[in-house]
Amino acid sequence: MEILGIILGVILLIVAIIGISGFIQDRNRKARCKNWKVGDKLSLNRGDHYNILVKSNKEFAILEGWDLNNLYISCGNKMTYQVNWSVMNFNKSASWRQNYDEAKKVMGCEPGFSGGVGESSKSTGKKIEGKPIDLMNEIECEVYLKKALEEEDYDTAELIKERMNKFR
């Protein structure tokens, strides 16, 4: 009878450990995906779905949806796959959004990079030596303002002055 009690105790302990580990895994997954969005770009671990990406000349899978057990991804071949979480390496889009928000909070203004992966640059203005004026830092503005004034390019000088005003 005593042996039966020990065996029953061990079985209950194993069931409790499995239940607690499942609860912790679900909680971690909820926290991990709280700022995800449909359309995010996912980096995949090597495997079948990664090979489909390579064949489609894609670097990232597109997140179509998720639950606590599965991810639903598109690998560039117009099909949606249901995969388990172990296929995913990381969510690049969510990382960029987090980086953007942190930089914006620290800088107190809009960062020079976009908040999403693959989004077009926020720059819409003129470029000097391949660099958009509205993405230049203060030192670059000073150097290029002097150069624009020497070359009597007053339109460019005015754009640079407007950019410099954002640093004051």
mmCIF file of N, CA, C and O in Angstrom, residues 42-45 47-62 73-77:
data_model
loop_
_atom_site.group_PDB
_atom_site.id
_atom_site.type_symbol
_atom_site.label_atom_id
_atom_site.label_comp_id
_atom_site.label_asym_id
_atom_site.label_seq_id
_atom_site.Cartn_x
_atom_site.Cartn_y
_atom_site.Cartn_z
ATOM 1 N N LEU A 42 9.132 37.691 -40.022
ATOM 2 C CA LEU A 42 9.712 36.732 -39.094
ATOM 3 C C LEU A 42 10.962 36.108 -39.690
ATOM 4 O O LEU A 42 10.984 35.717 -40.856
ATOM 5 N N SER A 43 11.990 36.010 -38.863
ATOM 6 C CA SER A 43 13.187 35.265 -39.233
ATOM 7 C C SER A 43 12.943 33.820 -38.811
ATOM 8 O O SER A 43 12.513 33.551 -37.694
ATOM 9 N N LEU A 44 13.215 32.890 -39.718
ATOM 10 C CA LEU A 44 12.970 31.478 -39.434
ATOM 11 C C LEU A 44 14.273 30.729 -39.195
ATOM 12 O O LEU A 44 15.318 31.074 -39.749
ATOM 13 N N ASN A 45 14.187 29.707 -38.361
ATOM 14 C CA ASN A 45 15.312 28.785 -38.178
ATOM 15 C C ASN A 45 15.442 27.910 -39.418
ATOM 16 O O ASN A 45 14.489 27.736 -40.175
ATOM 17 N N GLY A 47 15.357 24.950 -41.869
ATOM 18 C CA GLY A 47 14.417 23.834 -41.946
ATOM 19 C C GLY A 47 13.604 23.925 -43.220
ATOM 20 O O GLY A 47 13.938 24.677 -44.139
ATOM 21 N N ASP A 48 12.523 23.160 -43.278
ATOM 22 C CA ASP A 48 11.700 23.090 -44.489
ATOM 23 C C ASP A 48 11.140 24.451 -44.889
ATOM 24 O O ASP A 48 11.181 24.821 -46.056
ATOM 25 N N HIS A 49 10.596 25.189 -43.930
ATOM 26 C CA HIS A 49 9.982 26.474 -44.252
ATOM 27 C C HIS A 49 11.033 27.523 -44.612
ATOM 28 O O HIS A 49 10.787 28.384 -45.452
ATOM 29 N N TYR A 50 12.189 27.426 -44.006
ATOM 30 C CA TYR A 50 13.295 28.307 -44.378
ATOM 31 C C TYR A 50 13.710 28.037 -45.824
ATOM 32 O O TYR A 50 13.961 28.964 -46.596
ATOM 33 N N ASN A 51 13.744 26.768 -46.209
ATOM 34 C CA ASN A 51 14.104 26.403 -47.584
ATOM 35 C C ASN A 51 13.080 26.937 -48.584
ATOM 36 O O ASN A 51 13.435 27.333 -49.689
ATOM 37 N N ILE A 52 11.801 26.956 -48.202
ATOM 38 C CA ILE A 52 10.769 27.529 -49.070
ATOM 39 C C ILE A 52 11.029 29.017 -49.263
ATOM 40 O O ILE A 52 10.896 29.541 -50.370
ATOM 41 N N LEU A 53 11.428 29.708 -48.190
ATOM 42 C CA LEU A 53 11.771 31.133 -48.290
ATOM 43 C C LEU A 53 12.918 31.343 -49.274
ATOM 44 O O LEU A 53 12.871 32.237 -50.119
ATOM 45 N N VAL A 54 13.944 30.540 -49.151
ATOM 46 C CA VAL A 54 15.114 30.673 -50.020
ATOM 47 C C VAL A 54 14.726 30.451 -51.479
ATOM 48 O O VAL A 54 15.138 31.210 -52.360
ATOM 49 N N LYS A 55 13.908 29.441 -51.730
ATOM 50 C CA LYS A 55 13.467 29.160 -53.101
ATOM 51 C C LYS A 55 12.626 30.306 -53.666
ATOM 52 O O LYS A 55 12.609 30.529 -54.869
ATOM 53 N N SER A 56 11.928 31.027 -52.776
ATOM 54 C CA SER A 56 11.091 32.161 -53.207
ATOM 55 C C SER A 56 11.874 33.472 -53.230
ATOM 56 O O SER A 56 11.291 34.532 -53.403
ATOM 57 N N ASN A 57 13.185 33.394 -52.993
ATOM 58 C CA ASN A 57 14.052 34.580 -52.935
ATOM 59 C C ASN A 57 13.589 35.576 -51.882
ATOM 60 O O ASN A 57 13.618 36.786 -52.091
ATOM 61 N N LYS A 58 13.154 35.078 -50.739
ATOM 62 C CA LYS A 58 12.723 35.917 -49.620
ATOM 63 C C LYS A 58 13.649 35.690 -48.441
ATOM 64 O O LYS A 58 14.213 34.607 -48.267
ATOM 65 N N GLU A 59 13.788 36.741 -47.646
ATOM 66 C CA GLU A 59 14.623 36.633 -46.455
ATOM 67 C C GLU A 59 13.787 36.371 -45.205
ATOM 68 O O GLU A 59 14.243 35.740 -44.265
ATOM 69 N N PHE A 60 12.535 36.866 -45.215
ATOM 70 C CA PHE A 60 11.675 36.759 -44.041
ATOM 71 C C PHE A 60 10.312 36.195 -44.419
ATOM 72 O O PHE A 60 9.797 36.469 -45.504
ATOM 73 N N ALA A 61 9.727 35.448 -43.497
ATOM 74 C CA ALA A 61 8.348 34.987 -43.653
ATOM 75 C C ALA A 61 7.430 36.104 -43.169
ATOM 76 O O ALA A 61 7.815 36.931 -42.334
ATOM 77 N N ILE A 62 6.215 36.128 -43.674
ATOM 78 C CA ILE A 62 5.232 37.126 -43.265
ATOM 79 C C ILE A 62 4.261 36.470 -42.285
ATOM 80 O O ILE A 62 3.698 35.405 -42.562
ATOM 81 N N ILE A 73 2.123 31.464 -41.195
ATOM 82 C CA ILE A 73 3.083 32.283 -41.931
ATOM 83 C C ILE A 73 2.938 32.083 -43.431
ATOM 84 O O ILE A 73 2.475 31.041 -43.895
ATOM 85 N N SER A 74 3.368 33.089 -44.166
ATOM 86 C CA SER A 74 3.470 33.021 -45.616
ATOM 87 C C SER A 74 4.948 33.085 -45.960
ATOM 88 O O SER A 74 5.666 33.953 -45.457
ATOM 89 N N CYS A 75 5.377 32.177 -46.810
ATOM 90 C CA CYS A 75 6.800 32.089 -47.149
ATOM 91 C C CYS A 75 7.109 32.618 -48.547
ATOM 92 O O CYS A 75 8.128 32.277 -49.121
ATOM 93 N N GLY A 76 6.239 33.430 -49.100
ATOM 94 C CA GLY A 76 6.512 34.038 -50.386
ATOM 95 C C GLY A 76 5.981 33.268 -51.573
ATOM 96 O O GLY A 76 6.177 33.670 -52.709
ATOM 97 N N ASN A 77 5.312 32.143 -51.340
ATOM 98 C CA ASN A 77 4.774 31.358 -52.449
ATOM 99 C C ASN A 77 3.245 31.360 -52.467
ATOM 100 O O ASN A 77 2.619 30.454 -52.987
#
